[in-house]
Short mmCIF file of C-alpha atoms and ligand atoms in Angstrom, two decimals:
data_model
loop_
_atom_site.label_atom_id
_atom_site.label_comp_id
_atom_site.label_asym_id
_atom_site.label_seq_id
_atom_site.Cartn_x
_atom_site.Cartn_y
_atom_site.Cartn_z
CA UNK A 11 64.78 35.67 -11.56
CA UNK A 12 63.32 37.06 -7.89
CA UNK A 13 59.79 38.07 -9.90
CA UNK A 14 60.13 34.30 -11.74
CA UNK A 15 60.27 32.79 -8.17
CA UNK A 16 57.55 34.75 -6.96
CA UNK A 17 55.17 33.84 -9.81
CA UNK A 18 55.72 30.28 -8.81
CA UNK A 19 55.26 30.62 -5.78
CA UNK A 20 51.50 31.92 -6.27
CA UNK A 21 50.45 29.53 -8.96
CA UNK A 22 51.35 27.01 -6.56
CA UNK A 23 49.39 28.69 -3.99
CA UNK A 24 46.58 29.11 -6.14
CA UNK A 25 46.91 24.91 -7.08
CA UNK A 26 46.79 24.31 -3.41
CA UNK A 27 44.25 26.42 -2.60
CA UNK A 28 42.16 24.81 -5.47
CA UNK A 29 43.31 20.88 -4.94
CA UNK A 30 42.13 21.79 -0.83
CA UNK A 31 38.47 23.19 -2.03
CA UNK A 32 38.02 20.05 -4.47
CA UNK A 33 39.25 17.77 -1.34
CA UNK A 34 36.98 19.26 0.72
CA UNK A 35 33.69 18.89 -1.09
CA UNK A 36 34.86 15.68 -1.69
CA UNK A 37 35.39 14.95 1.44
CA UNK A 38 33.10 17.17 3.93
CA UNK A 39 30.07 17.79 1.83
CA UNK A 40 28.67 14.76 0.57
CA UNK A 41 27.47 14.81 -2.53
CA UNK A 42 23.42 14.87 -2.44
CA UNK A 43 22.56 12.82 -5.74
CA UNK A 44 25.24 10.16 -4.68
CA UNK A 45 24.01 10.07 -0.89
CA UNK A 46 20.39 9.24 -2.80
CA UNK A 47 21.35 6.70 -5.02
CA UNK A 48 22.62 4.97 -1.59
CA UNK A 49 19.43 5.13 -0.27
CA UNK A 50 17.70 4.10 -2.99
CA UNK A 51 20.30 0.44 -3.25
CA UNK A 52 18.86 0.02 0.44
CA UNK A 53 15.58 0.42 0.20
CA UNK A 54 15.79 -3.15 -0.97
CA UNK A 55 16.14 -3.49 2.83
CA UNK A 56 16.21 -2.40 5.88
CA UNK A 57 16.55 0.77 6.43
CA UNK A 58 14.49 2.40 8.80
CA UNK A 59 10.67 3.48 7.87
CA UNK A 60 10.50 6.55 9.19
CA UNK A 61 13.93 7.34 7.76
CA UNK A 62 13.83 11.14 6.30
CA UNK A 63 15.57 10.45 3.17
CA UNK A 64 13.29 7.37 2.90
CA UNK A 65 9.90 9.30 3.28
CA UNK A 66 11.62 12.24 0.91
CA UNK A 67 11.95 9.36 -2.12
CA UNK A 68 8.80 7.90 -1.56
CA UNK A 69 7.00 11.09 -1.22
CA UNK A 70 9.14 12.41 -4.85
CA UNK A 71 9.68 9.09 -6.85
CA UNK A 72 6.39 6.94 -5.37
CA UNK A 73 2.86 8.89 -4.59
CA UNK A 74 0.84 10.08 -6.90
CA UNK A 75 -1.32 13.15 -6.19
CA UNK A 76 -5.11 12.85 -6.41
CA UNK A 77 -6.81 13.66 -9.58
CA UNK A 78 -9.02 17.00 -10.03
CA UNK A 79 -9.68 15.27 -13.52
CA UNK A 80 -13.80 13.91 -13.35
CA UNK A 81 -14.06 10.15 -13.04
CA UNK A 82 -13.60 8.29 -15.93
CA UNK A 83 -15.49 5.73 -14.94
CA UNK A 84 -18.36 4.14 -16.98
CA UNK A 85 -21.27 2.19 -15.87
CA UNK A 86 -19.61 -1.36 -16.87
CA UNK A 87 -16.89 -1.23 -15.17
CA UNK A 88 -18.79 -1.35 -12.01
CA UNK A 89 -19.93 -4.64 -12.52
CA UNK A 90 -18.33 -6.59 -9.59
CA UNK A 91 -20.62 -5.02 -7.03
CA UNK A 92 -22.42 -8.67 -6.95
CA UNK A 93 -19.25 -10.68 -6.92
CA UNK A 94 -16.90 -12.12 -4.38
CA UNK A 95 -17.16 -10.57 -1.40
CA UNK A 96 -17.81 -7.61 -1.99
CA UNK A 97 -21.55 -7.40 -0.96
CA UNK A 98 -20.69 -8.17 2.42
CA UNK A 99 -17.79 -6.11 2.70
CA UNK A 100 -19.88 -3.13 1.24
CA UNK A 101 -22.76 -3.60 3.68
CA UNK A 102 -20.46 -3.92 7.10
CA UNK A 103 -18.22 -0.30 5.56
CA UNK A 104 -21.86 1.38 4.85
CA UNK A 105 -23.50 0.49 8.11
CA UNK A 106 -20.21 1.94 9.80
CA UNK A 107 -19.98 4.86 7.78
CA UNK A 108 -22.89 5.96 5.92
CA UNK A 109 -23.17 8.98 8.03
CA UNK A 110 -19.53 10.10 7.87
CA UNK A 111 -18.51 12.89 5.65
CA UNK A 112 -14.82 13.44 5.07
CA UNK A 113 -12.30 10.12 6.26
CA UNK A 114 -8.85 8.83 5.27
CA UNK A 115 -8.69 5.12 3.83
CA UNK A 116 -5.75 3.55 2.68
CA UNK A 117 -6.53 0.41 -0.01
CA UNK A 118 -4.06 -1.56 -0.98
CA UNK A 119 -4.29 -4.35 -3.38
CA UNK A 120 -6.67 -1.20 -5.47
CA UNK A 121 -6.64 -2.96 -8.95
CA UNK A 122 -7.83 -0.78 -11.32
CA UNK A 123 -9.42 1.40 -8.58
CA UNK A 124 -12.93 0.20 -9.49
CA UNK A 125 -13.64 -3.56 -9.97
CA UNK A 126 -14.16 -4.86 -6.42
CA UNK A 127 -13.21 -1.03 -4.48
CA UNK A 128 -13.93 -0.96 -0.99
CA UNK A 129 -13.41 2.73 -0.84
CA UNK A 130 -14.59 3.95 -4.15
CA UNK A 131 -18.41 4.63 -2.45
CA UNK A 132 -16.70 6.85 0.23
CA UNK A 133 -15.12 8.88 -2.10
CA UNK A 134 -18.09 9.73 -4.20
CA UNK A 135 -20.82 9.54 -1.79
CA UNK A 136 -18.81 10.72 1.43
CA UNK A 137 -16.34 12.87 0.08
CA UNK A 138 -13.18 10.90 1.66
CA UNK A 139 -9.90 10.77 -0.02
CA UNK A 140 -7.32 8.78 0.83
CA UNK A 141 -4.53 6.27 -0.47
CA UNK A 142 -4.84 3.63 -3.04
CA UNK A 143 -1.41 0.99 -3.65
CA UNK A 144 -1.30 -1.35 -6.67
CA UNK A 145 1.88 -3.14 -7.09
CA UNK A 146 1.29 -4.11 -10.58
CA UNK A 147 2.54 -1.79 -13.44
CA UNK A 148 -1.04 -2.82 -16.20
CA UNK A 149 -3.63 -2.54 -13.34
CA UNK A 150 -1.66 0.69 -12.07
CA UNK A 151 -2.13 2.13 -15.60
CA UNK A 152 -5.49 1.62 -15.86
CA UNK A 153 -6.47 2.68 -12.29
CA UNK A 154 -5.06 6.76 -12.96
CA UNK A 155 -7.18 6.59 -15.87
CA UNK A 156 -10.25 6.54 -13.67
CA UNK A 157 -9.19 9.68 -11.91
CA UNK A 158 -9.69 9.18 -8.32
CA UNK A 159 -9.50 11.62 -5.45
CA UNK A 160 -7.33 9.86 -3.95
CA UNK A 161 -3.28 9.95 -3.35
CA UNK A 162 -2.05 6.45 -5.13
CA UNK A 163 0.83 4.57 -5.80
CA UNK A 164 2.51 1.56 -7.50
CA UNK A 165 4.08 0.06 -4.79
CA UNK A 166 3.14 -2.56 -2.54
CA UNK A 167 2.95 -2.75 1.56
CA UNK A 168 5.93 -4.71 2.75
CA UNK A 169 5.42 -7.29 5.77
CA UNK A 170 8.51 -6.30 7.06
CA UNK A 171 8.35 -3.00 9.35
CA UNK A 172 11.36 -1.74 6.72
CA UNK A 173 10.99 -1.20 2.89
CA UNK A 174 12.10 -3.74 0.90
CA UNK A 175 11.82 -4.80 -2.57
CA UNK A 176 9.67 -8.05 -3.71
CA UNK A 177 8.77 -10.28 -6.56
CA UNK A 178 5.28 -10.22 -8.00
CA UNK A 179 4.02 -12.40 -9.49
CA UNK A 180 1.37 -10.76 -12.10
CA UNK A 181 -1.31 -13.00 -13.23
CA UNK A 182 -3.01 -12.65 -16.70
CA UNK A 183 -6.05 -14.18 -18.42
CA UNK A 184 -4.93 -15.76 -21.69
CA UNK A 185 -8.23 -17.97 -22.76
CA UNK A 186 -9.79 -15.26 -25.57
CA UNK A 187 -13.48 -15.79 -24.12
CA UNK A 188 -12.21 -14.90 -20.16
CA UNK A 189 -10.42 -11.28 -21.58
CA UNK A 190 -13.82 -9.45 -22.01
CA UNK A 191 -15.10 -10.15 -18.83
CA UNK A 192 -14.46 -8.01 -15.49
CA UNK A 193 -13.31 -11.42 -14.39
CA UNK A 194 -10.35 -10.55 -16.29
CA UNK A 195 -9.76 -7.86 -13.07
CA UNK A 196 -10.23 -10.81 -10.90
CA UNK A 197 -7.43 -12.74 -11.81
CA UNK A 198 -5.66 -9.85 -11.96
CA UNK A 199 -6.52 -9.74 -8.12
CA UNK A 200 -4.20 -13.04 -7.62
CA UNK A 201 -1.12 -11.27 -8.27
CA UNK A 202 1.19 -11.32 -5.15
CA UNK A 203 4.13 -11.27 -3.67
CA UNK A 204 6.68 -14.32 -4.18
CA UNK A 205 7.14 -16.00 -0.85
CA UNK A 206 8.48 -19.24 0.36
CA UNK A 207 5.24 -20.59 1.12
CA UNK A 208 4.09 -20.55 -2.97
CA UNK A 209 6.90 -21.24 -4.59
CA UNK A 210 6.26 -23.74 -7.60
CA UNK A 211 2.55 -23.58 -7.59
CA UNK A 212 1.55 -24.70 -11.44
CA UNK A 213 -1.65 -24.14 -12.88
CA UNK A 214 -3.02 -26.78 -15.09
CA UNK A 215 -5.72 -24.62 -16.66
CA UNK A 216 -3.93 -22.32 -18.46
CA UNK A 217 -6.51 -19.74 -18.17
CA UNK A 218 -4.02 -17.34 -17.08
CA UNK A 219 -0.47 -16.64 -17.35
CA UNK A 220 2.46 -15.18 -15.38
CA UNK A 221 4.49 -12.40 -15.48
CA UNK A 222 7.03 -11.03 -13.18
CA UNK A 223 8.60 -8.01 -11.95
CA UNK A 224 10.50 -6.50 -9.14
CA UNK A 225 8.12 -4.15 -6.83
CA UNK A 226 9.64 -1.49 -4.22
CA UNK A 227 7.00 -1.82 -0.94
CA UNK A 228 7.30 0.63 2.14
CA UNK A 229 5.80 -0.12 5.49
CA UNK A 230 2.72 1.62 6.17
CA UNK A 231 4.00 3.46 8.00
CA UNK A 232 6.42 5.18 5.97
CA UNK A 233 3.04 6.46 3.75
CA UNK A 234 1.38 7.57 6.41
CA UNK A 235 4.75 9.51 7.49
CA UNK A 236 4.67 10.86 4.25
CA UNK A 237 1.66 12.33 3.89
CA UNK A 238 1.54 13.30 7.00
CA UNK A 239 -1.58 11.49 8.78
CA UNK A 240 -1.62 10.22 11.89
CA UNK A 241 -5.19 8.77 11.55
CA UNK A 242 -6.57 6.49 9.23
CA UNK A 243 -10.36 5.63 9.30
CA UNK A 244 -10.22 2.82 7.11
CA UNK A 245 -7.78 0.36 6.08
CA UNK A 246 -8.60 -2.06 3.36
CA UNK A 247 -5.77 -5.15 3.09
CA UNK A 248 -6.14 -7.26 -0.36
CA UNK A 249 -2.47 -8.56 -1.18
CA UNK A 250 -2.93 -12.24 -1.49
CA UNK A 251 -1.27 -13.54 2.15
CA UNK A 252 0.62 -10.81 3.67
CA UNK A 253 -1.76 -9.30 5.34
CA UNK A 254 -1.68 -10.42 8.90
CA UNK A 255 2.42 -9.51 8.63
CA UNK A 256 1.21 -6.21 7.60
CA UNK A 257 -0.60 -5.38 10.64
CA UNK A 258 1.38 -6.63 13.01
CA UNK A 259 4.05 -3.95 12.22
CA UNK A 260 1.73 -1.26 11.68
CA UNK A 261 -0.39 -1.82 15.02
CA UNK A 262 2.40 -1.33 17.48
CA UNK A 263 3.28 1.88 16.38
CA UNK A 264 1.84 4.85 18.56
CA UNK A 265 2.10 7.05 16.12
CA UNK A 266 -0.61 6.04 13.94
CA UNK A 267 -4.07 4.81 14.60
CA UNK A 268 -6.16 2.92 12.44
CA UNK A 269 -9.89 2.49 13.10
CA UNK A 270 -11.85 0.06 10.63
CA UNK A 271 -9.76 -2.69 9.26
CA UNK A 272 -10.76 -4.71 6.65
CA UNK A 273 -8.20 -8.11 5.69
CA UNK A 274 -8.91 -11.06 3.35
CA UNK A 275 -7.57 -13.83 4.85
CA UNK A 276 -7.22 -16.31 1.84
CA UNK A 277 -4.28 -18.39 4.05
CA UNK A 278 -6.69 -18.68 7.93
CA UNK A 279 -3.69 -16.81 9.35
CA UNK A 280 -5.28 -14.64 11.40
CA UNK A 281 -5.30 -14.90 15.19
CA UNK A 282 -8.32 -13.17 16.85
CA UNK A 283 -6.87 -13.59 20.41
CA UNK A 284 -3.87 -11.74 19.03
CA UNK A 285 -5.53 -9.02 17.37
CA UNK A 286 -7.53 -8.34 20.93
CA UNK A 287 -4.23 -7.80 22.50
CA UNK A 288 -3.17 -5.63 19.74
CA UNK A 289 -6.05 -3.59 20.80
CA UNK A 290 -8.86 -4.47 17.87
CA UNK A 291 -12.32 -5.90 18.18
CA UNK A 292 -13.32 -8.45 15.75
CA UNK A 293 -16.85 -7.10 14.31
CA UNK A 294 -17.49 -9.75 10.96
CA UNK A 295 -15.64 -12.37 10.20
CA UNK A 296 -15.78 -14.49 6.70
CA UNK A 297 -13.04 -14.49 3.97
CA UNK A 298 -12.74 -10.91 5.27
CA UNK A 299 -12.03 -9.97 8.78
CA UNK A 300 -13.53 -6.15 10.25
CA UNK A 301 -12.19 -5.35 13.19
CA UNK A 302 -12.36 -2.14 15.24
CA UNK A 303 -10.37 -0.50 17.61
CA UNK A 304 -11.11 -0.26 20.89
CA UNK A 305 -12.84 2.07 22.24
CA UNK A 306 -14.32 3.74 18.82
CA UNK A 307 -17.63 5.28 19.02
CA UNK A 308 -18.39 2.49 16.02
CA UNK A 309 -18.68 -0.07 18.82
CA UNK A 310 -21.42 1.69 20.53
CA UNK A 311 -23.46 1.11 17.96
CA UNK A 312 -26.62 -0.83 18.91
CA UNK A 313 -26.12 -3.32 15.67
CA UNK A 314 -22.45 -3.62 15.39
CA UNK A 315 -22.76 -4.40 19.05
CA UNK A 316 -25.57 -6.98 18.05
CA UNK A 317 -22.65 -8.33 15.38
CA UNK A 318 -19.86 -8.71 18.09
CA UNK A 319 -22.51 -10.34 20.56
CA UNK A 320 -23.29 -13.10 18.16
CA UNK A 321 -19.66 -13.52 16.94
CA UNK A 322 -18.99 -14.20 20.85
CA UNK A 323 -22.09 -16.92 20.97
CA UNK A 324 -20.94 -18.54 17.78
CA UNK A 325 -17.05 -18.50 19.71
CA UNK A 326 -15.60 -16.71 16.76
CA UNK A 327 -13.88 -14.43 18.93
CA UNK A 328 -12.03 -14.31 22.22
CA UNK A 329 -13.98 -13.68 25.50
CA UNK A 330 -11.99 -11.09 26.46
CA UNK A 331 -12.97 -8.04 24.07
C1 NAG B 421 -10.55 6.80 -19.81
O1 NAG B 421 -10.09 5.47 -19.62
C2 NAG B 421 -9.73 4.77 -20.80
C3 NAG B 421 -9.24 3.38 -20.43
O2 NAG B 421 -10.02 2.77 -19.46
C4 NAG B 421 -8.63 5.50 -21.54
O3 NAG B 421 -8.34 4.85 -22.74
C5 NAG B 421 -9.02 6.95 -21.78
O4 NAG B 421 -7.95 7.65 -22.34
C6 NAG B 421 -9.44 7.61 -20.48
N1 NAG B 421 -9.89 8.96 -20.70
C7 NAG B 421 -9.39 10.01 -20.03
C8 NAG B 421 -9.99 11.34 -20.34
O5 NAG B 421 -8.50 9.89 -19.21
C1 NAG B 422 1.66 18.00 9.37
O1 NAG B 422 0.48 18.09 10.14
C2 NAG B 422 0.58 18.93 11.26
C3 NAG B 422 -0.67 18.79 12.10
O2 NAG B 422 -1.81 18.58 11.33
C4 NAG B 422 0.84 20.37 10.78
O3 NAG B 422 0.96 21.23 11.87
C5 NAG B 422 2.12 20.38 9.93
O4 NAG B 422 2.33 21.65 9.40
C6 NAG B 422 2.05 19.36 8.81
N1 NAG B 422 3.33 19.30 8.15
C7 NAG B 422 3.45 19.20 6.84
C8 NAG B 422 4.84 19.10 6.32
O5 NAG B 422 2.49 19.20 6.08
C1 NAG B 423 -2.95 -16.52 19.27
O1 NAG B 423 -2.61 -15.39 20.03
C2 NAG B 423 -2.62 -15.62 21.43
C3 NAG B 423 -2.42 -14.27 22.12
O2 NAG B 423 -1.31 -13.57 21.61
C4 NAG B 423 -1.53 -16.63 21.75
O3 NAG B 423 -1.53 -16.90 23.16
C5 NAG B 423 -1.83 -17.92 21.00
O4 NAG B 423 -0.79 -18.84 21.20
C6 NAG B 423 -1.98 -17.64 19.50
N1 NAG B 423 -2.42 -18.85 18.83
C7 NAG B 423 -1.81 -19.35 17.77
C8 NAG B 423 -2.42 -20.57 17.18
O5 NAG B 423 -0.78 -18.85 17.30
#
């Protein structure tokens, strides 16, 4: 009976023992894959954006590594070099750059990562690399079929200074005799983000048609975080109305610095006076804004300086830069 007892006694031992070690991982050592999934409910908003567990998902789940794949890019598919604005974009980024080998630009709003690029030219002729974001899943597709050298990702900038997760709105031609044309990419270029400000716009045309899905953005500065760059020479904004939000998050922070910027500005929301004060120099102004930072060797430049001077005589821009 004595040796019965004692058997007991060290089966229950060995219960406690066990029940304490499941209690404890339980309890004390969080479990990683459930922490994660945690992070990933909040990244509908806010968490931080230079949170580590943040930068460690959108680093794993969000960026795309550039291609050492050749292009895959034929000679149609640059048509767009005439349209929009891309002439005069192209002409302001080559007289800034033509004679800089090597740079880090960040595009978002990339489409297929060829109709309308503002960086494409820099990464063939220049050798940059650098980060291309296209929130919509078709234009996304097509774009890693060119095979950039460039880091990209289907995501979208958020406005806020946390990520957060948006509705686009994806357009899509639907009249048969628009869908072979690289205006096709063009109205692809009107997808955005669904805001209070445009609502229950209807189109009466019926060119195109809509299509919607939900879109994880990060601030910019979470990308730069994760990649680790704390210098970007060019950043290209095309996102259909968010992009004065976008800078002013990402131009108080002191621990990036951004040199050329380059923002549509479909919606006149841009305040020249309040970029000065961020610290940027307005150099062209049209349905794009460039500006400059202060105090970039770019502004030396006899002609950009002859740009700014006749921006100040025409009172485009505040007296004080
Ligand atoms: C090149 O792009 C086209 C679509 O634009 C695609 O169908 C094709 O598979 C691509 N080729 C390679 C080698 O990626
Ligand atoms: C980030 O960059 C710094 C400076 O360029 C370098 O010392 C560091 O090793 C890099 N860290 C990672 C994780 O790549
Ligand atoms: C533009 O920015 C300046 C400087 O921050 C500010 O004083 C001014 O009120 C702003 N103008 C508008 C229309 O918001």
């Amino acid at each position: 009976m004595r040796y019965n007892t004692l058997q007991r006694l060290i089966v229950l031992c060995l219960v406690v023992l066990v029940l304490s070690w499941v209690l404890f991982f339980m309890f004390f050592l969080q479990d990683p894959l459930a922490s994660q999934s945690n992070v990933l409910y909040r990244m509908a908003g806010p968490l931080s954006a230079d949170d580590p567990q943040v930068l460690k998902i959108l680093k794993n789940d969000f960026l795309d590594l550039p291609s050492s794949l050749p292009y895959n890019i034929s000679d149609n598919s640059h048509i767009g070099s005439q349209d929009f604005t891309w002439p005069w974009i192209n002409e302001h980024l080559q007289e800034m750059f033509h004679d800089q080998h090597g740079g880090f630009f960040v595009e978002a709003g990339a489409l297929n990562g060829v109709y309308l690029s503002n960086t494409l030219w820099l990464e063939k002729n220049l050798g940059w690399t650098g980060l291309l974001i296209e929130p919509d899943r078709e234009s996304y597709k097509e774009l890693k079929f060119k095979h950039r050298k460039a880091w990209s990702s289907n995501t979208c900038i958020s406005s806020e200074s946390y990520p957060k997760q948006i509705i686009l709105e994806s357009h899509y031609v639907v009249q048969k005799e628009w869908l072979d044309k690289l205006y096709f990419w063009a109205y692809r270029g009107h997808s955005h983000e669904m805001r209070q400000d445009n609502l229950n716009k209807e189109d009466k045309t019926k060119a195109w048609d809509f299509t919607y899905s939900s879109v994880q953005c990060f601030p910019v500065l979470s990308y730069l975080l994760a990649l680790n760059l704390t210098t970007v020479d060019l950043l290209s904004l095309d996102v259909q109305g968010t992009e004065a939000l976008i800078l002013e998050t990402i131009l108080k922070d002191t621990r990036v610095s951004i040199r050329v910027i380059v923002a549509e500005d479909e919606k006149h929301s841009f305040n020249h006076s309040h970029m000065d004060r961020l610290g940027y120099v307005l150099v062209a102004s049209s349905v794009d804004h460039i500006y400059v930072k202060k105090g970039d060797g770019i502004l030396d430049r006899r002609n950009v300086k002859a740009r700014i001077a006749k921006l100040k005589a025409d009172k485009m821009t505040p007296s004080s830069s």
